[in-house]
Amino acid sequence: MRVKSEQPLAGIVPKLLAWFDRSARPLPWRRAPGVKRDPYLVWLSEIMLQQTTVPHAAPYFAAFTSRWPTVEALAAARDEDVMQAWAGLGYYARARNLLKCAREVAARGSFPETEAGLRTLPGIGPYTAGAIAALAFGERTPAVDGNAERVFARLLAAKEDWATAKKRIGVLARELVPADRPGAFAEALMDLGATVCTPRKPNCPACPVAAQCAALAEGEVERYPIKPEKTARPERFGTVYVLRCSGNIWVVRRPPSGLLGGMLALPSTDWSETRQDAAAPTDAAWAVLGQVRHVFTHFSLRLDVWCAQTTDTDLPEGFWTPEEEIEGLPTVFAKAAALAGLSARQKR
Ligand code: ADE
């Protein structure tokens, strides 16, 4: 389908593509124009980049692809190894779905090659299906992430409520995708949003489509997108225990589903809306080291950190792990371990 000539933004497509050819970010999952991309690498990068910035995701992408270079290799990995390698990327349901998806693709023999087919896989929503179909298979599909939505909200000076605006943007973006370079169009929008049309202090003089931007014409670029006010995050409280024994630290595995499901953890009380009495996993000379804070999507958490040495190796649940091997802890626990002087890598 050709872009209708009355489509007011039709003119942005060649400008965006020419700008992208000059200024594309050289990211590890990208390939030179015209080079076919491995759907496994596209899929893996897109899952990692959901809710995660490019600089934070890049080292994980390198680690995963050197350890599991194909979808079959990832499908054959042990769950614990993948969860541990994911530690610090957050949103751990993504890692559980990553494994499910890898196993399904390995069982099917390959990735489905269309947006509709990709939607049938675990963990692949409309954005990710569009991105993989466009980037790996050249299908004429849009991939409108938060960056691209901001770009369009500004180009259109979209004033309707945000849910309605997003629908309009989705329809418009689908019409605009050029048949010959759908992947370049998707990544051009991502790069424009990430490097030029930024949430604050956009660099409009560097923008290839400034002449088409209704928000710039109004002189109010940062007013867009107009989103509903966020509700305040509730707080939760708890206590976390750093229990040490001759160079080892006591860890537990979280239940398979729910928050941080399947991840290694330090033992802790429940995280509740009111402060509760501590409930240490064993009697010991506990020292209170201080507090760590961590922000999750739906609440922010304050954990008191208690630390003790013990010789009790007969605790009801969990196991000892060498202190130098605690990288596999999600960031909230890595922060607590760091407060106890343990050198867990500080990730997100
Ligand atoms: N965010 C999501 N996908 C991306 C990609 N392919 N390049 C840069 N940023 C992205």
Tab-separated table of C-alpha atoms and ligand atoms in Angstrom:
chain	number	residue	atom	x	y	z
A	1	MET	CA	0.000	0.000	0.000
A	2	ARG	CA	1.325	3.438	-0.832
A	3	VAL	CA	1.186	6.306	1.628
A	4	LYS	CA	-1.728	8.521	0.644
A	5	SER	CA	-0.404	11.815	-0.683
A	6	GLU	CA	-2.907	13.747	1.454
A	7	GLN	CA	-1.344	12.142	4.509
A	8	PRO	CA	0.058	15.293	6.169
A	9	LEU	CA	3.178	13.599	7.527
A	10	ALA	CA	4.078	11.630	4.378
A	11	GLY	CA	6.996	13.999	3.794
A	12	ILE	CA	8.775	12.954	6.985
A	13	VAL	CA	9.630	9.448	5.744
A	14	PRO	CA	12.453	10.234	3.269
A	15	LYS	CA	13.842	12.872	5.603
A	16	LEU	CA	13.928	10.485	8.539
A	17	LEU	CA	15.559	7.743	6.473
A	18	ALA	CA	18.227	10.100	5.103
A	19	TRP	CA	18.930	11.329	8.633
A	20	PHE	CA	19.138	7.739	9.895
A	21	ASP	CA	21.620	6.841	7.135
A	22	ARG	CA	23.841	9.673	8.382
A	23	SER	CA	23.316	9.360	12.138
A	24	ALA	CA	22.216	5.823	13.105
A	25	ARG	CA	23.687	4.749	16.433
A	26	PRO	CA	26.107	1.836	15.921
A	27	LEU	CA	24.486	-0.557	18.386
A	28	PRO	CA	25.638	-4.154	18.845
A	29	TRP	CA	22.369	-5.707	17.605
A	30	ARG	CA	22.313	-3.598	14.436
A	31	ARG	CA	23.720	-4.433	11.016
A	32	ALA	CA	24.741	-2.297	8.032
A	33	PRO	CA	21.834	-1.344	5.748
A	34	GLY	CA	20.884	-4.233	3.473
A	35	VAL	CA	22.484	-6.924	5.677
A	36	LYS	CA	19.957	-9.534	6.811
A	37	ARG	CA	19.518	-9.625	10.571
A	38	ASP	CA	19.349	-12.750	12.697
A	39	PRO	CA	15.836	-12.876	14.205
A	40	TYR	CA	17.263	-14.364	17.415
A	41	LEU	CA	19.473	-11.307	17.974
A	42	VAL	CA	16.679	-8.905	17.076
A	43	TRP	CA	14.261	-10.660	19.422
A	44	LEU	CA	16.768	-10.856	22.283
A	45	SER	CA	17.679	-7.177	22.008
A	46	GLU	CA	14.044	-6.093	21.795
A	47	ILE	CA	13.113	-8.051	24.931
A	48	MET	CA	16.097	-6.618	26.814
A	49	LEU	CA	15.289	-3.084	25.679
A	50	GLN	CA	11.729	-3.173	27.019
A	51	GLN	CA	11.853	-0.865	30.065
A	52	THR	CA	15.657	-0.759	29.929
A	53	THR	CA	17.994	1.835	28.462
A	54	VAL	CA	20.416	1.064	25.635
A	55	PRO	CA	23.606	1.555	27.749
A	56	HIS	CA	22.263	-0.662	30.510
A	57	ALA	CA	21.112	-3.446	28.148
A	58	ALA	CA	24.223	-3.540	25.922
A	59	PRO	CA	26.547	-5.533	28.261
A	60	TYR	CA	23.779	-8.052	28.942
A	61	PHE	CA	23.256	-8.461	25.203
A	62	ALA	CA	26.982	-9.179	24.787
A	63	ALA	CA	27.002	-11.656	27.682
A	64	PHE	CA	23.906	-13.531	26.504
A	65	THR	CA	24.990	-13.786	22.873
A	66	SER	CA	28.452	-15.064	23.715
A	67	ARG	CA	27.076	-17.633	26.169
A	68	TRP	CA	23.967	-18.595	24.140
A	69	PRO	CA	24.698	-17.704	20.503
A	70	THR	CA	21.528	-19.276	19.074
A	71	VAL	CA	17.944	-19.659	20.116
A	72	GLU	CA	18.526	-23.417	20.390
A	73	ALA	CA	21.399	-22.817	22.836
A	74	LEU	CA	19.241	-20.528	24.938
A	75	ALA	CA	16.361	-23.010	24.837
A	76	ALA	CA	18.684	-25.695	26.254
A	77	ALA	CA	19.975	-23.474	29.091
A	78	ARG	CA	19.135	-24.137	32.719
A	79	ASP	CA	16.455	-21.821	34.091
A	80	GLU	CA	18.674	-20.780	37.032
A	81	ASP	CA	21.546	-19.827	34.730
A	82	VAL	CA	19.347	-17.598	32.600
A	83	MET	CA	17.683	-15.970	35.617
A	84	GLN	CA	21.097	-15.351	37.140
A	85	ALA	CA	22.456	-13.862	33.908
A	86	TRP	CA	19.393	-11.604	33.761
A	87	ALA	CA	19.890	-10.327	37.330
A	88	GLY	CA	20.075	-6.536	37.335
A	89	LEU	CA	17.965	-6.072	34.188
A	90	GLY	CA	14.780	-6.017	36.250
A	91	TYR	CA	11.249	-7.044	35.267
A	92	TYR	CA	12.054	-10.696	35.753
A	93	ALA	CA	8.850	-11.936	34.110
A	94	ARG	CA	10.654	-10.951	30.906
A	95	ALA	CA	13.383	-13.509	31.607
A	96	ARG	CA	10.867	-16.242	32.367
A	97	ASN	CA	9.032	-15.490	29.120
A	98	LEU	CA	12.345	-15.274	27.281
A	99	LEU	CA	13.046	-18.884	28.145
A	100	LYS	CA	9.506	-20.010	27.349
A	101	CYS	CA	9.694	-18.267	24.015
A	102	ALA	CA	13.156	-19.675	23.170
A	103	ARG	CA	11.911	-23.186	23.909
A	104	GLU	CA	8.813	-22.726	21.789
A	105	VAL	CA	10.823	-21.354	18.860
A	106	ALA	CA	13.351	-24.192	19.156
A	107	ALA	CA	10.485	-26.710	19.182
A	108	ARG	CA	8.885	-25.083	16.120
A	109	GLY	CA	12.267	-24.999	14.325
A	110	SER	CA	12.413	-21.230	13.670
A	111	PHE	CA	10.842	-17.875	14.485
A	112	PRO	CA	7.541	-17.149	12.732
A	113	GLU	CA	8.240	-14.539	10.037
A	114	THR	CA	5.179	-12.317	10.309
A	115	GLU	CA	3.876	-9.848	12.847
A	116	ALA	CA	0.767	-12.009	13.369
A	117	GLY	CA	2.828	-15.190	13.800
A	118	LEU	CA	5.224	-13.531	16.241
A	119	ARG	CA	2.286	-12.390	18.380
A	120	THR	CA	1.561	-16.044	19.191
A	121	LEU	CA	4.850	-16.391	21.111
A	122	PRO	CA	5.194	-15.838	24.895
A	123	GLY	CA	6.316	-12.363	25.909
A	124	ILE	CA	5.814	-10.832	22.453
A	125	GLY	CA	3.274	-8.003	22.392
A	126	PRO	CA	2.264	-5.699	19.554
A	127	TYR	CA	5.349	-3.484	19.707
A	128	THR	CA	7.872	-6.332	19.848
A	129	ALA	CA	6.127	-8.326	17.097
A	130	GLY	CA	6.155	-5.257	14.851
A	131	ALA	CA	9.810	-4.553	15.597
A	132	ILE	CA	10.986	-8.123	14.902
A	133	ALA	CA	8.853	-8.442	11.760
A	134	ALA	CA	10.189	-5.148	10.398
A	135	LEU	CA	13.833	-5.491	11.483
A	136	ALA	CA	14.440	-9.197	10.851
A	137	PHE	CA	11.943	-10.042	8.113
A	138	GLY	CA	11.361	-6.747	6.291
A	139	GLU	CA	7.591	-6.868	6.828
A	140	ARG	CA	5.863	-3.532	6.414
A	141	THR	CA	4.910	-3.233	10.065
A	142	PRO	CA	5.294	-0.364	12.521
A	143	ALA	CA	7.255	-0.584	15.792
A	144	VAL	CA	6.062	2.319	17.873
A	145	ASP	CA	7.777	2.398	21.253
A	146	GLY	CA	7.571	5.192	23.823
A	147	ASN	CA	10.212	7.229	21.987
A	148	ALA	CA	8.346	7.024	18.689
A	149	GLU	CA	5.075	7.929	20.422
A	150	ARG	CA	6.663	11.072	21.798
A	151	VAL	CA	7.990	12.007	18.343
A	152	PHE	CA	4.539	11.603	16.774
A	153	ALA	CA	2.749	13.360	19.643
A	154	ARG	CA	4.968	16.364	18.923
A	155	LEU	CA	4.765	16.218	15.140
A	156	LEU	CA	0.964	16.229	15.506
A	157	ALA	CA	0.776	18.462	18.612
A	158	ALA	CA	-1.684	15.805	19.793
A	159	LYS	CA	-4.088	17.358	22.297
A	160	GLU	CA	-6.603	14.572	22.769
A	161	ASP	CA	-6.388	12.315	25.828
A	162	TRP	CA	-3.317	10.101	25.755
A	163	ALA	CA	-5.105	6.786	25.122
A	164	THR	CA	-6.871	8.275	22.083
A	165	ALA	CA	-3.675	9.955	20.884
A	166	LYS	CA	-1.791	6.654	21.074
A	167	LYS	CA	-4.439	4.975	18.902
A	168	ARG	CA	-4.227	7.764	16.314
A	169	ILE	CA	-0.428	7.525	16.353
A	170	GLY	CA	-0.589	3.745	15.873
A	171	VAL	CA	-2.809	4.092	12.794
A	172	LEU	CA	-0.700	6.887	11.352
A	173	ALA	CA	2.580	5.068	11.946
A	174	ARG	CA	1.247	1.973	10.170
A	175	GLU	CA	0.314	4.074	7.138
A	176	LEU	CA	3.718	5.723	7.010
A	177	VAL	CA	5.972	2.618	7.128
A	178	PRO	CA	7.873	2.522	3.817
A	179	ALA	CA	7.627	-0.866	2.078
A	180	ASP	CA	11.308	-0.921	1.124
A	181	ARG	CA	12.820	0.009	4.528
A	182	PRO	CA	10.426	-0.795	7.360
A	183	GLY	CA	13.214	-1.649	9.826
A	184	ALA	CA	15.195	1.507	9.097
A	185	PHE	CA	12.035	3.575	9.592
A	186	ALA	CA	11.419	1.929	12.985
A	187	GLU	CA	14.978	2.449	14.204
A	188	ALA	CA	15.122	5.990	12.807
A	189	LEU	CA	12.142	6.892	14.989
A	190	MET	CA	13.746	5.192	18.002
A	191	ASP	CA	17.006	7.071	17.471
A	192	LEU	CA	15.306	10.382	16.857
A	193	GLY	CA	13.359	9.961	20.097
A	194	ALA	CA	16.414	8.853	22.061
A	195	THR	CA	18.917	11.423	20.809
A	196	VAL	CA	17.080	14.479	19.413
A	197	CYS	CA	13.398	14.502	20.354
A	198	THR	CA	14.195	13.776	23.997
A	199	PRO	CA	11.611	14.157	26.781
A	200	ARG	CA	13.324	17.283	28.089
A	201	LYS	CA	15.446	19.833	26.215
A	202	PRO	CA	14.868	18.371	22.746
A	203	ASN	CA	17.484	19.404	20.220
A	204	CYS	CA	15.075	20.820	17.628
A	205	PRO	CA	17.774	22.519	15.522
A	206	ALA	CA	19.205	19.037	14.823
A	207	CYS	CA	15.844	17.508	13.931
A	208	PRO	CA	15.413	16.389	10.306
A	209	VAL	CA	11.627	16.830	10.504
A	210	ALA	CA	11.446	20.090	12.453
A	211	ALA	CA	9.697	21.764	9.511
A	212	GLN	CA	6.780	19.303	9.894
A	213	CYS	CA	6.536	19.604	13.678
A	214	ALA	CA	3.282	21.168	14.859
A	215	ALA	CA	4.522	21.355	18.463
A	216	LEU	CA	7.597	23.313	17.361
A	217	ALA	CA	5.383	25.616	15.309
A	218	GLU	CA	3.419	26.282	18.514
A	219	GLY	CA	6.708	26.916	20.325
A	220	GLU	CA	5.772	24.311	22.946
A	221	VAL	CA	7.592	21.101	22.134
A	222	GLU	CA	8.052	19.962	25.738
A	223	ARG	CA	4.320	20.272	26.388
A	224	TYR	CA	3.892	17.041	24.389
A	225	PRO	CA	3.046	14.240	24.879
A	226	ILE	CA	0.176	15.251	27.154
A	227	LYS	CA	-0.137	12.315	29.521
A	228	PRO	CA	-2.345	11.823	32.581
A	229	GLU	CA	-0.760	12.624	35.939
A	230	LYS	CA	0.950	9.620	37.489
A	231	THR	CA	-0.459	8.416	40.794
A	232	ALA	CA	2.052	8.361	43.666
A	233	ARG	CA	3.726	5.006	44.334
A	234	PRO	CA	2.830	3.498	47.702
A	235	GLU	CA	5.656	2.584	50.084
A	236	ARG	CA	6.376	-0.846	51.490
A	237	PHE	CA	8.671	-1.861	54.309
A	238	GLY	CA	10.543	-4.942	55.409
A	239	THR	CA	13.787	-6.361	56.760
A	240	VAL	CA	16.412	-8.245	54.801
A	241	TYR	CA	19.044	-10.506	56.333
A	242	VAL	CA	22.669	-10.833	55.297
A	243	LEU	CA	23.761	-14.009	57.005
A	244	ARG	CA	27.425	-14.928	56.632
A	245	CYS	CA	29.454	-17.993	57.418
A	246	SER	CA	33.152	-18.352	56.550
A	247	GLY	CA	33.105	-16.621	53.166
A	248	ASN	CA	29.578	-17.727	52.284
A	249	ILE	CA	26.256	-15.946	52.259
A	250	TRP	CA	22.831	-17.469	52.825
A	251	VAL	CA	20.500	-17.181	49.818
A	252	VAL	CA	17.015	-18.422	49.050
A	253	ARG	CA	15.188	-18.887	45.755
A	254	ARG	CA	11.999	-16.855	45.322
A	255	PRO	CA	8.794	-18.675	44.356
A	256	PRO	CA	8.587	-19.231	40.586
A	257	SER	CA	5.925	-16.623	39.874
A	258	GLY	CA	5.225	-13.147	41.189
A	259	LEU	CA	7.643	-10.310	41.868
A	260	LEU	CA	11.285	-11.370	41.251
A	261	GLY	CA	9.862	-14.860	40.638
A	262	GLY	CA	12.471	-17.603	40.344
A	263	MET	CA	15.343	-15.291	41.270
A	264	LEU	CA	17.954	-15.813	43.965
A	265	ALA	CA	17.315	-13.573	46.963
A	266	LEU	CA	18.447	-12.778	50.460
A	267	PRO	CA	15.991	-13.949	53.109
A	268	SER	CA	13.581	-11.212	54.123
A	269	THR	CA	10.309	-10.578	55.875
A	270	ASP	CA	7.211	-9.930	53.772
A	271	TRP	CA	7.166	-6.443	52.279
A	272	SER	CA	4.125	-4.806	53.780
A	273	GLU	CA	2.493	-1.407	53.818
A	274	THR	CA	3.184	-0.967	57.515
A	275	ARG	CA	6.431	-1.483	59.366
A	276	GLN	CA	6.539	-4.915	60.940
A	277	ASP	CA	8.684	-6.628	63.510
A	278	ALA	CA	11.732	-8.310	62.120
A	279	ALA	CA	11.669	-12.122	61.930
A	280	ALA	CA	15.253	-13.253	61.554
A	281	PRO	CA	15.865	-16.648	59.980
A	282	THR	CA	18.049	-17.777	62.893
A	283	ASP	CA	19.228	-16.628	66.299
A	284	ALA	CA	22.492	-14.715	65.993
A	285	ALA	CA	24.151	-11.492	67.111
A	286	TRP	CA	22.391	-9.372	64.498
A	287	ALA	CA	23.677	-5.887	63.709
A	288	VAL	CA	21.414	-3.345	62.017
A	289	LEU	CA	23.451	-1.859	59.163
A	290	GLY	CA	20.988	0.680	57.812
A	291	GLN	CA	18.382	0.816	55.120
A	292	VAL	CA	18.232	0.367	51.368
A	293	ARG	CA	15.576	1.738	49.043
A	294	HIS	CA	14.435	0.336	45.765
A	295	VAL	CA	11.729	1.436	43.367
A	296	PHE	CA	9.541	-1.177	41.701
A	297	THR	CA	6.827	-0.412	39.169
A	298	HIS	CA	3.967	-0.447	41.660
A	299	PHE	CA	5.621	0.480	44.942
A	300	SER	CA	8.824	1.727	46.446
A	301	LEU	CA	10.507	-0.350	49.079
A	302	ARG	CA	12.538	0.436	52.182
A	303	LEU	CA	14.356	-2.488	53.655
A	304	ASP	CA	16.211	-2.490	56.954
A	305	VAL	CA	19.402	-4.478	56.505
A	306	TRP	CA	20.480	-6.804	59.281
A	307	CYS	CA	23.732	-8.683	59.221
A	308	ALA	CA	25.196	-11.516	61.322
A	309	GLN	CA	27.829	-14.211	61.296
A	310	THR	CA	26.586	-17.668	62.123
A	311	THR	CA	27.740	-21.224	62.376
A	312	ASP	CA	24.195	-22.548	62.089
A	313	THR	CA	24.170	-24.414	58.790
A	314	ASP	CA	20.832	-26.058	59.383
A	315	LEU	CA	18.422	-23.366	58.261
A	316	PRO	CA	14.981	-24.402	57.001
A	317	GLU	CA	15.143	-23.044	53.465
A	318	GLY	CA	17.923	-21.862	51.148
A	319	PHE	CA	21.629	-22.570	50.756
A	320	TRP	CA	25.088	-21.103	51.269
A	321	THR	CA	26.758	-19.525	48.263
A	322	PRO	CA	30.299	-18.115	48.109
A	323	GLU	CA	30.304	-14.365	48.681
A	324	GLU	CA	32.107	-13.730	45.412
A	325	GLU	CA	29.342	-15.462	43.442
A	326	ILE	CA	26.451	-13.244	44.397
A	327	GLU	CA	26.188	-11.373	41.097
A	328	GLY	CA	23.018	-13.289	40.333
A	329	LEU	CA	21.047	-11.293	42.917
A	330	PRO	CA	18.404	-8.814	41.780
A	331	THR	CA	19.468	-5.252	42.444
A	332	VAL	CA	17.426	-4.730	45.594
A	333	PHE	CA	19.332	-7.575	47.289
A	334	ALA	CA	22.643	-6.544	45.726
A	335	LYS	CA	22.157	-3.165	47.402
A	336	ALA	CA	21.655	-4.856	50.777
A	337	ALA	CA	24.716	-7.062	50.233
A	338	ALA	CA	26.755	-3.978	49.321
A	339	LEU	CA	25.701	-2.327	52.577
A	340	ALA	CA	27.187	-5.353	54.337
A	341	GLY	CA	30.442	-4.734	52.480
A	342	LEU	CA	29.929	-7.482	49.933
A	343	SER	CA	30.934	-6.596	46.436
A	344	ALA	CA	27.840	-7.630	44.489
A	345	ARG	CA	27.913	-5.647	41.263
A	346	GLN	CA	25.666	-2.649	41.673
A	347	LYS	CA	23.214	-2.891	38.838
A	348	ARG	CA	19.811	-1.382	38.441
B	1	ADE	N1	14.860	0.252	21.676
B	1	ADE	C1	14.134	-0.812	21.309
B	1	ADE	N2	14.617	-1.377	20.196
B	1	ADE	C2	15.694	-0.654	19.832
B	1	ADE	C3	16.613	-0.739	18.762
B	1	ADE	N3	16.492	-1.697	17.852
B	1	ADE	N4	17.564	0.195	18.709
B	1	ADE	C4	17.647	1.149	19.642
B	1	ADE	N5	16.813	1.280	20.662
B	1	ADE	C5	15.840	0.386	20.767
